[in-house]
PDB file of C-alpha atoms in Angstrom:
ATOM      1  CA  MET A   1       0.050   0.001  -0.005  1.00 56.00           C
ATOM      2  CA  GLU A   2       3.105   2.318   0.469  1.00 79.00           C
ATOM      3  CA  ASP A   3       3.075   3.934  -3.129  1.00 86.00           C
ATOM      4  CA  GLU A   4      -0.754   4.292  -3.268  1.00 90.00           C
ATOM      5  CA  PHE A   5      -0.795   5.793   0.210  1.00 92.00           C
ATOM      6  CA  HIS A   6       1.736   8.302  -0.706  1.00 92.00           C
ATOM      7  CA  GLU A   7      -0.143   9.159  -3.924  1.00 93.00           C
ATOM      8  CA  LEU A   8      -3.329   9.572  -1.826  1.00 95.00           C
ATOM      9  CA  THR A   9      -1.824  11.811   0.753  1.00 94.00           C
ATOM     10  CA  ASP A  10       0.119  13.971  -1.737  1.00 94.00           C
ATOM     11  CA  ARG A  11      -3.206  14.613  -3.711  1.00 94.00           C
ATOM     12  CA  VAL A  12      -5.130  15.252  -0.414  1.00 95.00           C
ATOM     13  CA  ARG A  13      -2.466  17.844   0.777  1.00 94.00           C
ATOM     14  CA  ALA A  14      -3.228  19.929  -2.364  1.00 92.00           C
ATOM     15  CA  GLU A  15      -6.847  19.948  -1.249  1.00 89.00           C
ATOM     16  CA  LEU A  16      -6.222  21.477   2.252  1.00 93.00           C
ATOM     17  CA  ARG A  17      -7.656  25.063   2.760  1.00 91.00           C
ATOM     18  CA  SER A  18      -6.896  25.994   6.219  1.00 93.00           C
ATOM     19  CA  PRO A  19      -4.505  25.571   9.152  1.00 94.00           C
ATOM     20  CA  GLN A  20      -7.173  23.462  10.861  1.00 92.00           C
ATOM     21  CA  ASP A  21      -7.219  21.140   7.759  1.00 93.00           C
ATOM     22  CA  LEU A  22      -3.395  20.782   8.056  1.00 95.00           C
ATOM     23  CA  VAL A  23      -3.676  19.760  11.702  1.00 94.00           C
ATOM     24  CA  ALA A  24      -6.361  17.227  10.961  1.00 92.00           C
ATOM     25  CA  TYR A  25      -4.307  15.865   8.058  1.00 94.00           C
ATOM     26  CA  GLU A  26      -1.128  15.396  10.173  1.00 94.00           C
ATOM     27  CA  ARG A  27      -3.265  13.682  12.681  1.00 92.00           C
ATOM     28  CA  LEU A  28      -4.558  11.159  10.216  1.00 92.00           C
ATOM     29  CA  LEU A  29      -0.982  10.505   9.031  1.00 92.00           C
ATOM     30  CA  GLY A  30       0.133   9.858  12.568  1.00 92.00           C
ATOM     31  CA  LEU A  31      -2.758   7.327  13.056  1.00 90.00           C
ATOM     32  CA  ALA A  32      -1.497   5.586   9.833  1.00 89.00           C
ATOM     33  CA  ARG A  33       2.044   5.351  10.936  1.00 87.00           C
ATOM     34  CA  LYS A  34       1.098   4.066  14.450  1.00 85.00           C
ATOM     35  CA  ASN A  35      -1.264   1.382  13.078  1.00 84.00           C
ATOM     36  CA  THR A  36      -2.663   0.483  16.615  1.00 89.00           C
ATOM     37  CA  PRO A  37      -6.097  -0.884  17.593  1.00 91.00           C
ATOM     38  CA  ALA A  38      -6.915   2.468  19.249  1.00 92.00           C
ATOM     39  CA  GLY A  39      -5.833   4.473  16.147  1.00 91.00           C
ATOM     40  CA  ARG A  40      -8.121   2.159  13.928  1.00 92.00           C
ATOM     41  CA  GLU A  41     -10.966   2.898  16.274  1.00 94.00           C
ATOM     42  CA  GLU A  42     -10.465   6.707  15.840  1.00 93.00           C
ATOM     43  CA  LEU A  43     -10.314   6.235  12.133  1.00 94.00           C
ATOM     44  CA  ALA A  44     -13.592   4.141  12.145  1.00 94.00           C
ATOM     45  CA  ARG A  45     -15.347   6.887  14.226  1.00 93.00           C
ATOM     46  CA  MET A  46     -14.202   9.448  11.662  1.00 91.00           C
ATOM     47  CA  LEU A  47     -16.178   7.494   8.952  1.00 93.00           C
ATOM     48  CA  VAL A  48     -19.477   8.039  10.661  1.00 89.00           C
ATOM     49  CA  ALA A  49     -18.860  11.402  12.283  1.00 88.00           C
ATOM     50  CA  VAL A  50     -20.843  14.469  10.791  1.00 85.00           C
ATOM     51  CA  GLU A  51     -19.095  17.395   9.134  1.00 82.00           C
ATOM     52  CA  ARG A  52     -15.953  15.717   8.202  1.00 87.00           C
ATOM     53  CA  PRO A  53     -14.460  16.674   4.829  1.00 91.00           C
ATOM     54  CA  LEU A  54     -14.417  14.126   2.128  1.00 92.00           C
ATOM     55  CA  TRP A  55     -10.653  13.878   1.957  1.00 94.00           C
ATOM     56  CA  ALA A  56     -10.466  12.918   5.694  1.00 93.00           C
ATOM     57  CA  ARG A  57     -13.037  10.114   5.147  1.00 94.00           C
ATOM     58  CA  GLU A  58     -11.227   8.907   2.072  1.00 96.00           C
ATOM     59  CA  ILE A  59      -7.890   8.551   3.909  1.00 95.00           C
ATOM     60  CA  ALA A  60      -9.445   6.920   6.921  1.00 95.00           C
ATOM     61  CA  ALA A  61     -11.410   4.353   4.667  1.00 96.00           C
ATOM     62  CA  PHE A  62      -8.235   3.693   2.630  1.00 96.00           C
ATOM     63  CA  ILE A  63      -6.189   2.863   5.743  1.00 95.00           C
ATOM     64  CA  LEU A  64      -8.778   0.723   7.229  1.00 96.00           C
ATOM     65  CA  GLY A  65      -9.651  -1.005   4.055  1.00 96.00           C
ATOM     66  CA  CYS A  66      -5.997  -1.924   3.322  1.00 94.00           C
ATOM     67  CA  ALA A  67      -5.760  -3.190   6.922  1.00 93.00           C
ATOM     68  CA  GLY A  68      -8.831  -5.531   6.345  1.00 94.00           C
ATOM     69  CA  ASP A  69     -11.168  -3.729   8.662  1.00 95.00           C
ATOM     70  CA  LYS A  70     -14.731  -4.433   7.401  1.00 96.00           C
ATOM     71  CA  ARG A  71     -15.997  -1.054   8.703  1.00 96.00           C
ATOM     72  CA  ALA A  72     -14.419   0.558   5.707  1.00 97.00           C
ATOM     73  CA  PHE A  73     -16.558  -1.270   3.239  1.00 97.00           C
ATOM     74  CA  GLU A  74     -19.469   1.065   2.823  1.00 96.00           C
ATOM     75  CA  PRO A  75     -17.472   4.305   2.575  1.00 96.00           C
ATOM     76  CA  LEU A  76     -15.063   2.563   0.022  1.00 97.00           C
ATOM     77  CA  VAL A  77     -18.023   1.487  -2.170  1.00 97.00           C
ATOM     78  CA  LEU A  78     -19.392   4.922  -2.168  1.00 95.00           C
ATOM     79  CA  LEU A  79     -16.106   6.247  -3.329  1.00 96.00           C
ATOM     80  CA  LEU A  80     -15.794   3.587  -5.892  1.00 96.00           C
ATOM     81  CA  ASN A  81     -19.067   5.064  -7.380  1.00 91.00           C
ATOM     82  CA  TYR A  82     -17.721   8.636  -7.097  1.00 90.00           C
ATOM     83  CA  ARG A  83     -17.414  10.873 -10.101  1.00 88.00           C
ATOM     84  CA  ASP A  84     -13.745  11.692  -9.520  1.00 91.00           C
ATOM     85  CA  PRO A  85     -11.718   8.907 -11.231  1.00 92.00           C
ATOM     86  CA  VAL A  86      -8.720   9.241  -8.895  1.00 93.00           C
ATOM     87  CA  ARG A  87     -10.928   8.578  -5.870  1.00 94.00           C
ATOM     88  CA  CYS A  88     -12.489   5.515  -7.590  1.00 95.00           C
ATOM     89  CA  ALA A  89      -9.026   4.213  -8.242  1.00 95.00           C
ATOM     90  CA  THR A  90      -8.095   4.741  -4.511  1.00 95.00           C
ATOM     91  CA  ALA A  91     -11.123   3.029  -3.304  1.00 97.00           C
ATOM     92  CA  ALA A  92     -10.759   0.097  -5.794  1.00 97.00           C
ATOM     93  CA  HIS A  93      -7.152  -0.474  -4.488  1.00 96.00           C
ATOM     94  CA  ALA A  94      -8.358  -0.553  -0.732  1.00 97.00           C
ATOM     95  CA  LEU A  95     -11.339  -2.848  -1.629  1.00 97.00           C
ATOM     96  CA  GLY A  96      -9.078  -5.271  -3.414  1.00 96.00           C
ATOM     97  CA  ARG A  97      -7.290  -5.709  -0.172  1.00 96.00           C
ATOM     98  CA  LEU A  98     -10.261  -5.616   2.212  1.00 96.00           C
ATOM     99  CA  GLY A  99     -11.216  -9.131   1.822  1.00 94.00           C
ATOM    100  CA  ASP A 100     -14.877  -8.535   2.254  1.00 96.00           C
ATOM    101  CA  PRO A 101     -17.294 -11.000   0.362  1.00 95.00           C
ATOM    102  CA  ARG A 102     -19.657  -8.186  -0.303  1.00 97.00           C
ATOM    103  CA  THR A 103     -17.092  -6.333  -2.508  1.00 97.00           C
ATOM    104  CA  ALA A 104     -17.621  -8.302  -5.638  1.00 97.00           C
ATOM    105  CA  ARG A 105     -21.370  -8.052  -5.514  1.00 97.00           C
ATOM    106  CA  ALA A 106     -21.052  -4.332  -5.039  1.00 97.00           C
ATOM    107  CA  ALA A 107     -18.538  -3.911  -7.895  1.00 98.00           C
ATOM    108  CA  ALA A 108     -20.709  -6.069 -10.179  1.00 98.00           C
ATOM    109  CA  ALA A 109     -23.706  -3.901  -9.426  1.00 97.00           C
ATOM    110  CA  LEU A 110     -21.772  -0.735 -10.411  1.00 97.00           C
ATOM    111  CA  ALA A 111     -20.210  -2.296 -13.413  1.00 97.00           C
ATOM    112  CA  THR A 112     -23.609  -3.430 -14.880  1.00 97.00           C
ATOM    113  CA  ASN A 113     -25.554  -0.507 -13.932  1.00 96.00           C
ATOM    114  CA  PRO A 114     -26.205   1.346 -17.393  1.00 95.00           C
ATOM    115  CA  LEU A 115     -26.684   4.658 -15.651  1.00 94.00           C
ATOM    116  CA  ARG A 116     -23.182   4.467 -14.257  1.00 92.00           C
ATOM    117  CA  THR A 117     -21.176   3.396 -17.264  1.00 95.00           C
ATOM    118  CA  ALA A 118     -19.263   6.590 -17.237  1.00 93.00           C
ATOM    119  CA  TYR A 119     -17.878   5.646 -13.886  1.00 93.00           C
ATOM    120  CA  ALA A 120     -17.464   1.797 -14.465  1.00 96.00           C
ATOM    121  CA  LEU A 121     -13.772   1.602 -15.321  1.00 97.00           C
ATOM    122  CA  HIS A 122     -12.494   0.973 -11.796  1.00 97.00           C
ATOM    123  CA  PRO A 123     -15.341  -1.404 -10.768  1.00 98.00           C
ATOM    124  CA  VAL A 124     -14.661  -3.493 -13.916  1.00 98.00           C
ATOM    125  CA  ARG A 125     -10.928  -3.722 -13.137  1.00 98.00           C
ATOM    126  CA  LEU A 126     -11.710  -4.513  -9.522  1.00 98.00           C
ATOM    127  CA  LEU A 127     -13.913  -7.519 -10.812  1.00 98.00           C
ATOM    128  CA  ALA A 128     -10.977  -8.909 -12.804  1.00 98.00           C
ATOM    129  CA  GLU A 129      -8.668  -8.593  -9.770  1.00 97.00           C
ATOM    130  CA  LEU A 130     -11.117 -10.199  -7.348  1.00 97.00           C
ATOM    131  CA  ARG A 131     -11.625 -13.289  -9.539  1.00 97.00           C
ATOM    132  CA  ALA A 132     -14.967 -13.741  -7.836  1.00 97.00           C
ATOM    133  CA  PRO A 133     -17.960 -15.822  -8.950  1.00 97.00           C
ATOM    134  CA  GLN A 134     -19.690 -12.631 -10.037  1.00 96.00           C
ATOM    135  CA  SER A 135     -16.696 -11.361 -12.124  1.00 98.00           C
ATOM    136  CA  VAL A 136     -17.044 -13.121 -15.450  1.00 98.00           C
ATOM    137  CA  PRO A 137     -20.862 -12.700 -15.708  1.00 98.00           C
ATOM    138  CA  ALA A 138     -20.660  -9.071 -14.894  1.00 98.00           C
ATOM    139  CA  LEU A 139     -17.875  -8.340 -17.373  1.00 98.00           C
ATOM    140  CA  ILE A 140     -19.648 -10.291 -20.052  1.00 98.00           C
ATOM    141  CA  ALA A 141     -22.794  -8.286 -19.482  1.00 98.00           C
ATOM    142  CA  THR A 142     -20.944  -5.048 -19.381  1.00 98.00           C
ATOM    143  CA  LEU A 143     -19.112  -5.647 -22.526  1.00 98.00           C
ATOM    144  CA  GLU A 144     -22.072  -6.959 -24.506  1.00 97.00           C
ATOM    145  CA  ARG A 145     -24.017  -3.734 -23.600  1.00 96.00           C
ATOM    146  CA  LEU A 146     -21.121  -1.785 -24.869  1.00 97.00           C
ATOM    147  CA  LEU A 147     -20.719  -3.491 -28.247  1.00 96.00           C
ATOM    148  CA  THR A 148     -23.208  -1.153 -29.928  1.00 89.00           C
ATOM    149  CA  PRO A 149     -22.901   1.724 -32.538  1.00 79.00           C
ATOM    150  CA  HIS A 150     -22.190   5.184 -31.123  1.00 80.00           C
ATOM    151  CA  ASN A 151     -21.313   4.036 -27.643  1.00 84.00           C
ATOM    152  CA  PRO A 152     -18.496   6.238 -26.155  1.00 93.00           C
ATOM    153  CA  TYR A 153     -17.304   4.086 -23.244  1.00 95.00           C
ATOM    154  CA  TRP A 154     -14.699   2.111 -25.296  1.00 95.00           C
ATOM    155  CA  ARG A 155     -12.215   2.334 -22.324  1.00 96.00           C
ATOM    156  CA  VAL A 156     -14.632   0.532 -20.224  1.00 97.00           C
ATOM    157  CA  ALA A 157     -15.258  -2.036 -22.906  1.00 97.00           C
ATOM    158  CA  LEU A 158     -11.482  -2.420 -23.357  1.00 97.00           C
ATOM    159  CA  ALA A 159     -11.072  -3.065 -19.534  1.00 98.00           C
ATOM    160  CA  CYS A 160     -13.862  -5.860 -19.861  1.00 98.00           C
ATOM    161  CA  VAL A 161     -11.973  -7.447 -22.596  1.00 98.00           C
ATOM    162  CA  GLU A 162      -8.685  -7.523 -20.869  1.00 98.00           C
ATOM    163  CA  GLY A 163     -10.344  -8.667 -17.632  1.00 98.00           C
ATOM    164  CA  LEU A 164     -12.080 -11.554 -19.292  1.00 98.00           C
ATOM    165  CA  GLY A 165      -8.879 -12.663 -20.901  1.00 97.00           C
ATOM    166  CA  ALA A 166      -7.040 -12.607 -17.501  1.00 97.00           C
ATOM    167  CA  LEU A 167      -9.844 -14.548 -15.927  1.00 97.00           C
ATOM    168  CA  GLY A 168      -9.560 -17.311 -18.494  1.00 95.00           C
ATOM    169  CA  ASP A 169     -13.140 -18.411 -18.566  1.00 96.00           C
ATOM    170  CA  ARG A 170     -14.513 -19.755 -21.871  1.00 96.00           C
ATOM    171  CA  ARG A 171     -17.844 -18.341 -21.343  1.00 97.00           C
ATOM    172  CA  ALA A 172     -16.452 -15.172 -22.565  1.00 97.00           C
ATOM    173  CA  VAL A 173     -15.551 -16.516 -26.032  1.00 97.00           C
ATOM    174  CA  PRO A 174     -18.685 -15.277 -27.869  1.00 97.00           C
ATOM    175  CA  SER A 175     -18.449 -11.778 -26.366  1.00 97.00           C
ATOM    176  CA  LEU A 176     -14.713 -11.459 -27.062  1.00 97.00           C
ATOM    177  CA  THR A 177     -15.218 -12.771 -30.633  1.00 96.00           C
ATOM    178  CA  ALA A 178     -17.796 -10.118 -31.156  1.00 96.00           C
ATOM    179  CA  ALA A 179     -15.379  -7.454 -29.769  1.00 96.00           C
ATOM    180  CA  VAL A 180     -12.802  -8.333 -32.403  1.00 95.00           C
ATOM    181  CA  ALA A 181     -15.017  -6.576 -34.880  1.00 93.00           C
ATOM    182  CA  HIS A 182     -14.346  -3.244 -33.139  1.00 93.00           C
ATOM    183  CA  PRO A 183     -11.133  -1.538 -34.111  1.00 91.00           C
ATOM    184  CA  ARG A 184     -10.244  -0.137 -30.692  1.00 92.00           C
ATOM    185  CA  LEU A 185     -10.975  -3.581 -29.039  1.00 95.00           C
ATOM    186  CA  ALA A 186      -9.762  -5.944 -31.791  1.00 94.00           C
ATOM    187  CA  ALA A 187      -6.124  -6.425 -30.675  1.00 95.00           C
ATOM    188  CA  ALA A 188      -6.984  -6.935 -27.065  1.00 97.00           C
ATOM    189  CA  ALA A 189      -9.873  -9.126 -27.725  1.00 97.00           C
ATOM    190  CA  ALA A 190      -7.711 -11.329 -30.109  1.00 96.00           C
ATOM    191  CA  ALA A 191      -5.152 -11.538 -27.392  1.00 96.00           C
ATOM    192  CA  SER A 192      -7.727 -12.521 -24.761  1.00 97.00           C
ATOM    193  CA  LEU A 193      -9.093 -15.145 -27.117  1.00 97.00           C
ATOM    194  CA  ALA A 194      -5.717 -16.534 -27.516  1.00 96.00           C
ATOM    195  CA  ARG A 195      -5.446 -16.931 -23.757  1.00 95.00           C
ATOM    196  CA  LEU A 196      -8.488 -19.034 -24.053  1.00 95.00           C
ATOM    197  CA  GLY A 197      -7.035 -21.196 -26.837  1.00 92.00           C
ATOM    198  CA  VAL A 198      -9.088 -19.399 -29.584  1.00 90.00           C
ATOM    199  CA  HIS A 199      -7.229 -17.796 -32.506  1.00 84.00           C
ATOM    200  CA  GLU A 200      -9.130 -15.090 -34.217  1.00 74.00           C
ATOM    201  CA  ASP A 201      -7.580 -12.929 -36.994  1.00 77.00           C
ATOM    202  CA  VAL A 202      -7.769  -9.029 -36.322  1.00 74.00           C
ATOM    203  CA  PRO A 203      -9.619  -7.495 -39.212  1.00 72.00           C
ATOM    204  CA  ALA A 204      -7.945  -4.703 -41.025  1.00 65.00           C
ATOM    205  CA  THR A 205      -9.411  -1.319 -40.571  1.00 58.00           C
ATOM    206  CA  THR A 206     -11.446  -0.471 -43.692  1.00 40.00           C
ATOM    207  CA  GLY A 207     -12.503   3.107 -42.907  1.00 42.00           C
ATOM    208  CA  PRO A 208     -12.165   6.010 -40.594  1.00 41.00           C
ATOM    209  CA  GLU A 209     -13.101   5.401 -37.042  1.00 47.00           C
ATOM    210  CA  THR A 210     -16.524   6.936 -35.998  1.00 44.00           C
ATOM    211  CA  PRO A 211     -16.110  10.294 -34.030  1.00 41.00           C
ATOM    212  CA  ASP A 212     -18.824   9.388 -31.501  1.00 42.00           C
ATOM    213  CA  GLY A 213     -19.094   5.653 -31.548  1.00 46.00           C
ATOM    214  CA  LEU A 214     -17.341   2.841 -29.578  1.00 54.00           C
ATOM    215  CA  ASP A 215     -14.432   2.927 -31.981  1.00 45.00           C
ATOM    216  CA  GLY A 216     -13.910   6.822 -31.845  1.00 42.00           C
ATOM    217  CA  PRO A 217     -12.160   9.085 -29.525  1.00 38.00           C
ATOM    218  CA  ASP A 218     -13.722   9.042 -26.191  1.00 40.00           C
ATOM    219  CA  GLY A 219     -12.613  12.609 -25.031  1.00 35.00           C
ATOM    220  CA  GLY A 220     -11.508  11.550 -21.665  1.00 39.00           C
ATOM    221  CA  ALA A 221     -10.880   8.547 -19.340  1.00 41.00           C
ATOM    222  CA  HIS A 222     -14.622   7.827 -18.991  1.00 38.00           C
ATOM    223  CA  GLY A 223     -16.258   9.382 -22.022  1.00 38.00           C
ATOM    224  CA  PRO A 224     -18.002  12.589 -22.636  1.00 32.00           C
ATOM    225  CA  ALA A 225     -20.411  12.287 -19.765  1.00 35.00           C
ATOM    226  CA  ALA A 226     -17.421  12.579 -17.319  1.00 38.00           C
ATOM    227  CA  ARG A 227     -16.120  15.811 -18.752  1.00 35.00           C
ATOM    228  CA  GLY A 228     -16.358  18.632 -16.326  1.00 37.00           C
ATOM    229  CA  ALA A 229     -17.471  16.226 -13.585  1.00 38.00           C
ATOM    230  CA  GLY A 230     -14.108  15.303 -12.096  1.00 38.00           C
ATOM    231  CA  ARG A 231     -14.705  17.509  -9.119  1.00 38.00           C
ATOM    232  CA  GLY A 232     -18.402  17.206  -8.886  1.00 40.00           C
ATOM    233  CA  PRO A 233     -20.380  16.063  -5.902  1.00 38.00           C
ATOM    234  CA  GLY A 234     -20.516  12.416  -4.766  1.00 42.00           C
ATOM    235  CA  PRO A 235     -22.719   9.714  -5.992  1.00 41.00           C
ATOM    236  CA  GLU A 236     -26.371  10.374  -6.196  1.00 38.00           C
ATOM    237  CA  ARG A 237     -28.459   8.977  -3.310  1.00 37.00           C
ATOM    238  CA  GLY A 238     -29.591   5.307  -4.048  1.00 39.00           C
ATOM    239  CA  THR A 239     -27.071   4.841  -6.885  1.00 41.00           C
ATOM    240  CA  GLY A 240     -24.542   2.991  -4.888  1.00 41.00           C
ATOM    241  CA  PRO A 241     -25.059  -0.353  -3.296  1.00 40.00           C
ATOM    242  CA  GLY A 242     -26.448   0.188   0.161  1.00 40.00           C
ATOM    243  CA  GLY A 243     -27.769   3.685  -0.683  1.00 41.00           C
ATOM    244  CA  GLY A 244     -27.489   5.981   2.189  1.00 40.00           C
ATOM    245  CA  GLN A 245     -25.815   9.289   2.620  1.00 39.00           C
ATOM    246  CA  GLY A 246     -22.892  10.490   0.641  1.00 46.00           C
ATOM    247  CA  LEU A 247     -19.340  10.938   2.215  1.00 49.00           C
ATOM    248  CA  SER A 248     -19.459  14.600   2.718  1.00 44.00           C
ATOM    249  CA  GLY A 249     -21.045  14.465   6.147  1.00 42.00           C
TER     250      GLY A 249
END
């Protein structure tokens, strides 16, 4: 967790706005360094306390999640469903180390939710990492939904293709074969099929890629819907597994 934790704390430090923020930030870092039962209790209380800034809850949830403390599960799932990709990535890293059996179900729910496709990249990658029973069905369902004309979320589709190849389940063969027809996915889909013992030729590109389709530029890490939303509010109520309040206190 060392490198990821340093990336998180460096990013959060840039968000501090007052001397009080700096004091609270240094307190959190001290609790992380001590890694004591009493310190983890204080971090857990921070997750449910009112009027705590998002960055403080994020750090607390990350520390507890990487330590395998199940109390971090719900805050981390809310962050996995957040509109800021860097927070999604941080949450996915901690959830991958939490060891909570609910994680795969939550990630599958987010990945397969058509209303949250713009934010599905990290849930998809987490499903591949977890190698849970839910992983292959969720990745197949998500990929098949994205193999349509004029779908901007090709990076999410690519993550599904790569994840299915890594998981090595032959149930994915039909979906991966269909993905070979899409220029941005073709090479990865053929490579994933080869890992499953199926050899598929990558078709030559016969025309320009469509500007707004699956095979065109997406305009950002999560497609056009994510542009301008990187610093937006947290997940809408009821969109994340478990629902409940957001993380802003």
